[in-house]
Coordinates of C-alpha atoms and ligand atoms in Angstrom, one line a residue:
M412 CA 36.4 -92.9 -2.6
L413 CA 33.8 -95.6 -2.0
W414 CA 32.6 -97.6 -5.0
T415 CA 30.1 -100.5 -4.8
P416 CA 30.7 -102.4 -8.1
R417 CA 27.6 -104.1 -9.6
V418 CA 25.4 -103.3 -6.6
A419 CA 23.4 -100.3 -7.8
L420 CA 19.8 -100.7 -9.0
P421 CA 17.3 -97.9 -9.1
H422 CA 15.6 -98.8 -5.8
R423 CA 19.0 -99.1 -4.0
L424 CA 20.4 -95.8 -5.1
A425 CA 18.9 -93.7 -2.3
L426 CA 20.3 -95.9 0.4
L427 CA 23.7 -96.1 -1.2
S428 CA 23.8 -92.3 -1.4
Y429 CA 22.6 -92.0 2.2
L430 CA 25.5 -94.3 3.3
G431 CA 28.0 -92.0 1.6
I432 CA 28.8 -94.2 -1.5
D433 CA 30.6 -92.0 -4.0
L434 CA 30.6 -94.1 -7.1
V435 CA 28.0 -96.5 -8.5
D436 CA 27.8 -98.2 -11.9
T437 CA 24.9 -99.3 -14.2
T438 CA 26.3 -102.8 -14.8
E439 CA 23.7 -104.7 -12.8
A440 CA 20.8 -102.6 -14.0
L441 CA 21.8 -103.0 -17.6
W442 CA 22.3 -106.8 -17.1
R443 CA 18.9 -107.2 -15.5
G444 CA 17.3 -105.3 -18.3
Q445 CA 19.0 -107.4 -20.9
Q446 CA 17.6 -110.5 -19.1
G447 CA 14.1 -109.1 -19.7
E448 CA 13.7 -108.1 -16.0
I449 CA 12.0 -104.8 -15.1
V450 CA 13.9 -102.6 -12.7
D451 CA 11.8 -100.0 -10.9
A452 CA 12.7 -97.5 -8.1
T453 CA 9.5 -98.3 -6.1
L454 CA 9.0 -102.0 -6.7
G455 CA 12.6 -103.3 -7.2
V456 CA 13.2 -105.9 -9.8
A457 CA 10.4 -107.9 -11.4
S458 CA 10.3 -110.4 -14.2
G459 CA 7.8 -112.7 -15.9
P460 CA 4.5 -112.0 -17.6
D461 CA 2.9 -110.5 -14.4
A462 CA 5.6 -107.9 -13.9
P463 CA 4.0 -104.5 -13.6
R464 CA 4.5 -102.3 -16.6
S465 CA 3.7 -98.6 -16.5
C466 CA 6.7 -96.8 -17.7
R467 CA 6.7 -93.7 -19.9
C468 CA 10.4 -93.5 -20.5
P469 CA 11.3 -93.1 -24.2
A470 CA 12.5 -96.7 -24.5
C471 CA 9.2 -98.1 -23.2
R472 CA 7.1 -95.8 -25.3
E473 CA 8.8 -97.0 -28.3
M474 CA 8.8 -100.7 -27.5
P475 CA 6.2 -101.3 -24.7
E476 CA 6.6 -105.1 -24.9
T477 CA 10.3 -105.5 -24.4
P478 CA 11.7 -103.6 -21.4
G479 CA 15.4 -104.1 -22.2
S480 CA 18.5 -102.3 -20.9
E481 CA 17.4 -98.9 -22.3
H482 CA 14.6 -98.8 -19.8
A483 CA 17.0 -99.8 -17.0
L484 CA 19.3 -96.9 -17.9
H485 CA 16.4 -94.4 -17.9
A486 CA 15.2 -95.8 -14.5
M487 CA 18.7 -95.3 -13.0
L488 CA 19.0 -91.8 -14.4
D489 CA 15.5 -90.8 -13.2
E490 CA 16.2 -92.0 -9.7
M491 CA 19.6 -90.2 -9.7
D492 CA 17.8 -86.9 -10.6
R493 CA 15.3 -87.6 -7.8
I494 CA 18.1 -88.1 -5.3
R495 CA 19.8 -84.9 -6.3
A496 CA 16.5 -83.0 -5.8
V497 CA 15.8 -84.5 -2.4
V498 CA 19.4 -84.0 -1.2
S499 CA 19.1 -80.3 -2.0
A500 CA 15.8 -80.2 -0.2
G501 CA 17.3 -81.9 2.8
R502 CA 15.0 -84.9 2.5
L503 CA 17.1 -87.9 1.5
R504 CA 16.2 -89.9 4.5
E505 CA 12.5 -89.8 3.5
L506 CA 13.3 -91.2 0.1
V507 CA 15.5 -93.9 1.7
E508 CA 12.6 -95.0 3.9
A509 CA 10.2 -94.8 0.9
R510 CA 12.4 -97.3 -1.0
L511 CA 12.6 -99.9 1.8
T512 CA 9.6 -101.9 0.7
A513 CA 11.3 -102.8 -2.6
E514 CA 13.8 -105.2 -0.9
P515 CA 14.0 -106.4 2.7
L516 CA 17.8 -106.2 2.6
L517 CA 17.5 -102.4 2.4
A518 CA 15.6 -102.3 5.7
E519 CA 18.2 -104.6 7.2
I520 CA 21.1 -102.4 6.1
L521 CA 19.4 -99.2 7.3
R522 CA 18.8 -100.9 10.7
Y523 CA 22.6 -101.6 11.0
A524 CA 23.5 -98.1 9.8
D525 CA 21.1 -96.5 12.4
R526 CA 22.8 -98.5 15.1
D527 CA 26.4 -98.6 14.0
L528 CA 26.8 -95.3 12.1
R529 CA 24.7 -93.2 14.5
G530 CA 27.3 -90.6 15.1
L531 CA 28.1 -90.1 11.4
L532 CA 24.5 -89.9 10.4
D533 CA 23.7 -87.4 13.2
E534 CA 26.6 -85.2 12.1
R535 CA 25.0 -84.6 8.7
V536 CA 21.6 -83.5 10.2
P537 CA 21.3 -79.8 10.9
V538 CA 19.8 -78.5 14.2
V539 CA 17.3 -76.3 12.5
S540 CA 14.9 -76.9 9.6
S541 CA 11.6 -75.5 8.5
V542 CA 10.6 -78.6 6.5
Q543 CA 7.5 -80.3 7.7
R544 CA 8.4 -84.0 8.0
G545 CA 6.3 -87.2 8.2
Y546 CA 7.5 -89.9 10.6
V547 CA 5.5 -92.8 9.1
L548 CA 7.5 -96.0 9.4
R549 CA 9.1 -97.7 12.4
E550 CA 12.4 -96.7 10.8
S551 CA 11.3 -93.0 11.0
Q552 CA 11.5 -93.2 14.7
R553 CA 15.2 -93.8 14.5
R554 CA 16.0 -90.8 12.4
P555 CA 19.0 -88.8 13.8
E556 CA 17.0 -85.7 14.7
V557 CA 14.6 -87.8 16.7
L558 CA 17.3 -89.6 18.6
R559 CA 19.1 -86.3 19.2
F560 CA 15.9 -84.6 20.6
R561 CA 15.3 -87.5 23.0
A562 CA 19.0 -87.6 24.1
R563 CA 19.2 -83.9 24.7
L564 CA 16.0 -83.9 26.7
L565 CA 17.4 -86.6 29.0
E566 CA 21.0 -85.2 29.2
R567 CA 20.6 -81.5 29.1
Y568 CA 17.1 -80.5 29.9
R569 CA 15.7 -79.9 33.4
P570 CA 12.2 -78.8 34.3
P571 CA 12.2 -75.1 35.3
A572 CA 12.6 -74.8 39.1
S573 CA 9.4 -72.7 39.7
K574 CA 7.1 -75.3 38.1
R575 CA 5.1 -77.0 40.8
C576 CA 2.5 -78.9 38.8
L577 CA 3.4 -81.2 35.9
L578 CA 0.5 -81.2 33.4
L579 CA 0.7 -84.0 30.8
V580 CA -1.5 -83.5 27.7
P581 CA -1.8 -85.3 24.4
C582 CA 0.0 -83.9 21.4
S583 CA -1.9 -82.5 18.4
K584 CA -1.6 -82.7 14.7
T585 CA -1.2 -78.9 14.4
K586 CA 2.2 -77.6 15.3
P587 CA 3.3 -75.9 17.4
Y588 CA 0.8 -77.7 19.7
R589 CA -0.2 -74.5 21.6
S590 CA -1.8 -73.2 18.4
S591 CA -3.9 -76.4 17.9
R592 CA -7.6 -76.4 18.6
S593 CA -7.4 -78.9 21.5
H594 CA -4.5 -77.1 23.2
R595 CA -6.3 -73.8 22.9
R596 CA -9.3 -75.4 24.6
F597 CA -7.0 -76.6 27.5
Q598 CA -5.6 -73.0 27.8
R599 CA -9.1 -71.5 27.8
A600 CA -10.2 -74.0 30.5
L601 CA -7.4 -72.8 32.7
E602 CA -7.8 -69.1 32.1
G603 CA -7.8 -67.1 35.4
V604 CA -6.4 -69.9 37.6
P605 CA -4.0 -68.1 40.0
N606 CA -0.2 -68.9 39.7
L607 CA -0.8 -70.5 36.3
E608 CA 2.9 -69.9 35.4
R609 CA 3.7 -72.6 38.0
V610 CA 2.0 -75.2 35.7
H611 CA 4.4 -77.1 33.4
T612 CA 2.6 -78.1 30.3
V613 CA 4.2 -81.0 28.5
S614 CA 2.9 -82.9 25.5
V615 CA 3.2 -86.6 25.3
T616 CA 4.0 -87.7 21.8
S617 CA 5.6 -90.2 19.4
P618 CA 8.3 -90.3 18.2
L619 CA 9.8 -87.6 20.4
G620 CA 8.7 -88.9 23.8
V621 CA 7.7 -85.7 25.5
V622 CA 7.8 -82.0 24.4
P623 CA 7.8 -79.4 27.2
R624 CA 6.0 -76.2 26.1
E625 CA 9.3 -74.2 25.9
L626 CA 10.8 -76.6 23.4
E627 CA 7.8 -76.7 21.1
D628 CA 9.5 -74.5 18.5
T629 CA 12.8 -76.5 18.3
Y630 CA 13.4 -78.8 15.4
P631 CA 11.9 -81.4 14.9
A632 CA 9.2 -80.7 17.5
R633 CA 7.6 -77.9 15.5
H634 CA 7.9 -79.7 12.2
Y635 CA 6.5 -83.3 12.2
D636 CA 3.5 -85.3 11.5
I637 CA 2.7 -88.9 12.4
P638 CA -0.1 -91.4 11.8
V639 CA -2.2 -91.4 15.0
T640 CA -4.2 -94.5 15.9
G641 CA -3.9 -94.6 19.7
E642 CA -1.8 -97.8 19.5
W643 CA 1.7 -97.5 20.7
D644 CA 4.4 -100.0 19.9
E645 CA 7.1 -100.9 22.5
A646 CA 9.8 -98.5 21.2
E647 CA 7.4 -95.6 21.3
R648 CA 6.3 -96.5 24.9
E649 CA 9.8 -96.8 26.0
A650 CA 10.7 -93.3 24.7
V651 CA 7.7 -91.8 26.4
R652 CA 8.4 -93.6 29.7
A653 CA 12.0 -92.6 29.8
A654 CA 11.1 -88.9 29.2
V655 CA 8.3 -88.8 31.7
G656 CA 10.5 -90.6 34.3
H657 CA 13.2 -87.9 33.7
L658 CA 10.7 -85.1 34.3
L659 CA 9.4 -86.6 37.4
S660 CA 12.8 -87.3 38.9
K661 CA 14.3 -83.9 38.0
G662 CA 11.3 -81.6 38.5
R663 CA 10.2 -80.0 41.7
Y664 CA 6.6 -80.8 41.2
D665 CA 4.3 -81.4 44.1
H666 CA 1.3 -82.2 41.8
T667 CA 0.9 -84.2 38.6
V668 CA -2.2 -83.7 36.5
V669 CA -2.5 -86.3 33.7
H670 CA -4.9 -85.1 31.1
L671 CA -4.6 -88.3 29.0
D672 CA -6.9 -91.2 28.3
P673 CA -6.1 -93.7 31.1
I674 CA -6.6 -96.7 28.8
E675 CA -4.4 -95.5 26.0
Y676 CA -1.7 -94.2 28.3
G677 CA -2.0 -97.0 30.9
F678 CA 1.6 -97.9 30.2
L679 CA 2.6 -94.7 32.1
A680 CA 0.6 -95.6 35.3
D681 CA 3.4 -97.3 37.3
L682 CA 5.6 -94.2 36.8
F683 CA 3.2 -92.2 38.9
E684 CA 3.2 -94.5 41.8
S685 CA 5.9 -92.6 43.6
A686 CA 4.9 -89.2 42.2
P687 CA 3.2 -86.8 44.6
R688 CA -0.5 -86.2 44.2
V689 CA -1.5 -87.5 40.8
T690 CA -4.9 -86.7 39.2
W691 CA -6.1 -88.2 36.0
T692 CA -8.6 -85.7 34.4
A693 CA -9.8 -87.2 31.1
T694 CA -13.4 -88.4 31.2
D695 CA -14.9 -91.1 28.9
H696 CA -11.6 -91.3 27.0
R697 CA -11.9 -87.7 26.0
T698 CA -9.8 -84.6 26.8
T699 CA -11.8 -81.8 25.2
S700 CA -15.3 -82.6 26.4
G701 CA -17.0 -80.2 28.9
P702 CA -16.6 -82.5 31.9
A703 CA -13.0 -83.3 31.0
L704 CA -12.1 -79.6 30.8
A705 CA -13.9 -78.9 34.0
A706 CA -12.0 -81.7 35.7
L707 CA -8.7 -80.3 34.3
R708 CA -9.5 -76.8 35.7
S709 CA -10.4 -78.1 39.1
A710 CA -7.3 -80.3 39.4
V711 CA -4.9 -77.5 38.3
E712 CA -6.7 -75.0 40.6
Q713 CA -6.1 -77.4 43.5
A714 CA -2.5 -77.9 42.5
V715 CA -1.3 -74.3 42.2
G716 CA -4.2 -72.1 43.4
G717 CA -2.9 -72.2 46.9
S718 CA 0.8 -72.2 46.3
P719 CA 2.7 -69.0 47.0
P720 CA 3.2 -66.6 44.1
T721 CA 6.4 -67.1 42.2
P722 CA 9.2 -64.9 43.5
G723 CA 9.8 -62.3 40.8
G724 CA 6.5 -63.0 39.1
P725 CA 5.7 -64.8 35.9
L726 CA 8.8 -63.3 34.2
T727 CA 11.0 -65.4 36.4
V728 CA 9.4 -68.5 34.9
V729 CA 9.9 -67.2 31.3
R730 CA 13.5 -66.7 32.1
E731 CA 13.8 -70.2 33.5
E732 CA 12.2 -71.6 30.4
L733 CA 14.5 -69.7 28.1
A734 CA 17.5 -71.0 30.2
Q735 CA 16.3 -74.5 29.5
V736 CA 16.1 -73.8 25.7
A737 CA 19.7 -72.6 26.0
A738 CA 20.7 -75.8 28.0
Y739 CA 19.1 -77.9 25.2
Q740 CA 21.0 -75.9 22.6
F741 CA 24.5 -75.3 24.2
G742 CA 24.6 -77.7 27.2
A743 CA 23.8 -77.0 30.8
A744 CA 27.1 -75.4 31.8
A745 CA 27.1 -72.8 29.0
A746 CA 23.4 -72.0 29.6
E747 CA 24.1 -71.4 33.3
L748 CA 26.8 -68.9 32.3
L749 CA 24.5 -67.1 29.9
F750 CA 21.8 -66.7 32.6
A751 CA 24.1 -66.4 35.7
A752 CA 24.6 -62.6 35.6
P753 CA 21.4 -60.5 35.4
V754 CA 19.4 -61.0 32.2
R755 CA 16.5 -58.9 31.0
L756 CA 13.8 -59.9 28.5
A757 CA 12.4 -57.7 25.9
G758 CA 10.2 -58.3 22.9
R759 CA 7.2 -60.5 22.4
P760 CA 6.3 -64.1 23.1
W761 CA 7.4 -65.0 19.4
F762 CA 10.5 -62.8 19.5
Q763 CA 12.6 -62.5 22.7
R764 CA 15.6 -60.3 23.2
L765 CA 17.9 -61.2 26.0
T766 CA 19.8 -58.2 27.3
D767 CA 22.3 -57.8 30.1
G768 CA 20.3 -55.2 32.0
N769 CA 22.3 -52.3 30.6
G770 CA 20.6 -52.6 27.2
T771 CA 23.3 -54.7 25.5
D772 CA 21.9 -57.6 23.6
L773 CA 23.1 -61.0 24.5
A774 CA 21.0 -63.2 22.3
T775 CA 17.7 -63.3 20.3
W776 CA 15.2 -66.1 20.1
R777 CA 12.6 -66.3 17.3
E778 CA 9.7 -68.7 17.3
P779 CA 10.2 -70.3 13.8
R780 CA 13.8 -71.2 14.7
G781 CA 13.2 -72.2 18.3
L782 CA 16.9 -71.7 19.2
F783 CA 19.0 -68.7 20.2
Q784 CA 21.2 -66.6 17.9
L785 CA 24.1 -65.0 19.8
T786 CA 25.6 -61.6 19.9
V787 CA 29.3 -61.0 20.8
A788 CA 28.3 -60.1 24.3
G789 CA 26.3 -63.3 24.6
G790 CA 29.3 -65.2 23.2
R791 CA 31.6 -63.7 25.9
R792 CA 29.3 -65.0 28.6
L793 CA 29.3 -68.5 27.2
A794 CA 33.0 -68.5 26.4
P795 CA 34.4 -69.9 29.7
A796 CA 32.4 -73.1 29.0
H797 CA 33.9 -73.3 25.5
P798 CA 30.8 -74.6 23.8
L799 CA 30.7 -75.0 20.0
E800 CA 34.0 -73.2 19.3
V801 CA 35.6 -72.7 15.9
H802 CA 39.3 -71.8 16.0
L803 CA 40.6 -69.5 13.2
D804 CA 44.0 -69.6 11.7
P805 CA 45.9 -66.8 13.4
N806 CA 46.9 -65.4 9.9
V807 CA 43.4 -65.2 8.5
R808 CA 42.1 -61.7 8.0
L809 CA 38.4 -62.2 7.8
A810 CA 36.3 -60.1 5.5
G811 CA 32.8 -61.7 5.4
D812 CA 32.1 -65.4 6.0
L813 CA 34.6 -67.9 7.3
F814 CA 35.7 -70.5 4.8
A815 CA 36.9 -74.0 5.6
P816 CA 40.6 -73.4 4.9
G817 CA 40.6 -70.6 7.6
V818 CA 39.6 -73.1 10.3
T819 CA 42.3 -74.8 12.4
S820 CA 40.0 -76.7 14.7
A821 CA 36.3 -77.0 15.5
D822 CA 34.2 -78.6 18.2
P823 CA 33.1 -82.0 16.7
A824 CA 29.7 -81.4 18.5
I825 CA 28.9 -78.6 16.0
R826 CA 26.1 -79.2 13.6
A827 CA 24.9 -77.1 10.7
G828 CA 22.7 -74.3 12.0
D829 CA 24.4 -74.2 15.4
A830 CA 25.2 -70.8 16.9
V831 CA 29.0 -71.0 17.2
L832 CA 31.8 -69.0 18.9
L833 CA 34.7 -67.9 16.7
V834 CA 38.1 -67.8 18.5
Q835 CA 41.3 -66.4 17.1
N836 CA 44.6 -66.2 19.1
G837 CA 42.7 -67.3 22.2
E838 CA 40.3 -64.4 22.0
L839 CA 36.6 -64.2 21.0
F840 CA 36.7 -63.0 17.4
G841 CA 33.0 -63.1 16.8
V842 CA 29.9 -65.3 16.6
G843 CA 28.2 -66.9 13.7
E844 CA 26.0 -69.8 12.4
A845 CA 27.7 -73.0 11.4
A846 CA 27.2 -74.0 7.7
L847 CA 28.9 -77.4 8.2
P848 CA 29.3 -79.9 11.0
G849 CA 32.5 -79.3 13.1
R850 CA 34.4 -82.2 11.7
L851 CA 34.0 -81.2 8.1
M852 CA 35.2 -77.7 8.8
T853 CA 38.7 -79.0 9.0
E854 CA 38.3 -82.0 6.6
L855 CA 37.0 -80.1 3.7
G856 CA 39.4 -78.0 1.7
R857 CA 36.8 -75.5 0.5
G858 CA 33.3 -74.1 1.1
I859 CA 31.8 -71.8 3.7
A860 CA 32.3 -73.1 7.3
V861 CA 30.6 -70.3 9.3
H862 CA 28.3 -67.5 8.3
V863 CA 29.7 -64.7 10.5
R864 CA 27.0 -62.7 12.2
H865 CA 28.8 -60.4 14.5
R866 CA 32.5 -59.7 15.1
A867 CA 34.1 -58.5 18.3
R868 CA 35.9 -55.6 16.6
P869 CA 34.5 -53.8 13.6
E870 CA 36.0 -54.7 10.3
A871 CA 39.1 -52.5 9.7
P872 CA 38.6 -50.1 6.9
P873 CA 40.7 -50.9 3.8
T874 CA 44.2 -49.4 4.1
P875 CA 44.5 -46.4 1.8
P876 CA 47.2 -46.8 -0.9
T877 CA 50.5 -45.4 0.2
P878 CA 51.4 -42.3 -1.8
T879 CA 54.6 -42.9 -3.8
Ligands
ZN2187 ZN1 10.8 -97.5 -19.2

């Protein structure tokens, strides 16, 4: 158990909780109160006649002139309640960042934590979420889900092979981008262009770097908001440059259409020096004006209009895109196995069913989640790559979900929300959704480890009582 004696003050509680401190005390807060200082979760500690007073806690209502230790205790308890609430909403990091302005030391410690505890912090962040998050401060750009998105893009993601033209567009406030007004105008401008499936639409954005269209629904790409001023700081530029460089080096593009303001995005220019046939299409710093949209259409038409039709048609490209979603989710080796044998697609753009060609479901993909859910048949395909495996105690007879005591080992790469394979006695037992990160599945003595979704063999009926 970790205890930080005499460190806690209301404005420090969020960071202490985020760093995993188990036990805090009120000594310092009560002491400060007794000295006539005012402790406040937003402003830190203040004293003197100019100290801001605006508290409605019972102690302050009774004696508005003397803050005292009673107020300090209320301020501590209030902040603790707030922390409990944000923890259950999955938004502790936001509160931590909001408290940084109260004391520079907090920002310093968070900076060290982001650098030195990166693995531990990442472990506690699920891979799916439907919470809309604001990335407001420089510190927000270092949140675990942001670093994870950027890292997976560079390590696991490759542009679909049939894409011949890279089209870079600005991001939009509306998410997913494709539903925004600006992106719908881009789409309308390109309507009817032959071989349009060969165009790879990629949004350039902070803090994620780039978001290829097929990853627009993954977390946090579908769920973020940032202040937009057109001014990029060095860290943001670096993230975008690394990602664009990755696309250009791994893609099979023979054209690049840059539908971005050349002044604002000038920091990308040198990356295109060695890229084949680059056209900038924004006019007068605008991307949605008539002339800009006309330039966009003409550049894309020139890029793909004359290229040969995609072998297998547009569906080939959809399959390639989904294979990249799987690579982002499970790693490239597992994704290759999932898509190696024949795969058929059924469903709608917002709900895809992956089948093996004989009608057996392998996986489903839903827009709001952005990632695949596996079936047992899908799990069997992935199994040789051993991605995200949870090993069950050979003696466990599972009826329902898998609890932590039934787990003997689990892939440390597993995060809450991951689609996992359940293995018992060396065989695929079933598939499910992780409720905990892999390491905690064996460290915790209780709690649900995996929500079991499908089992390889149906549950055995209860044994009838033996007649006596
Ligand atoms: Zn008060």
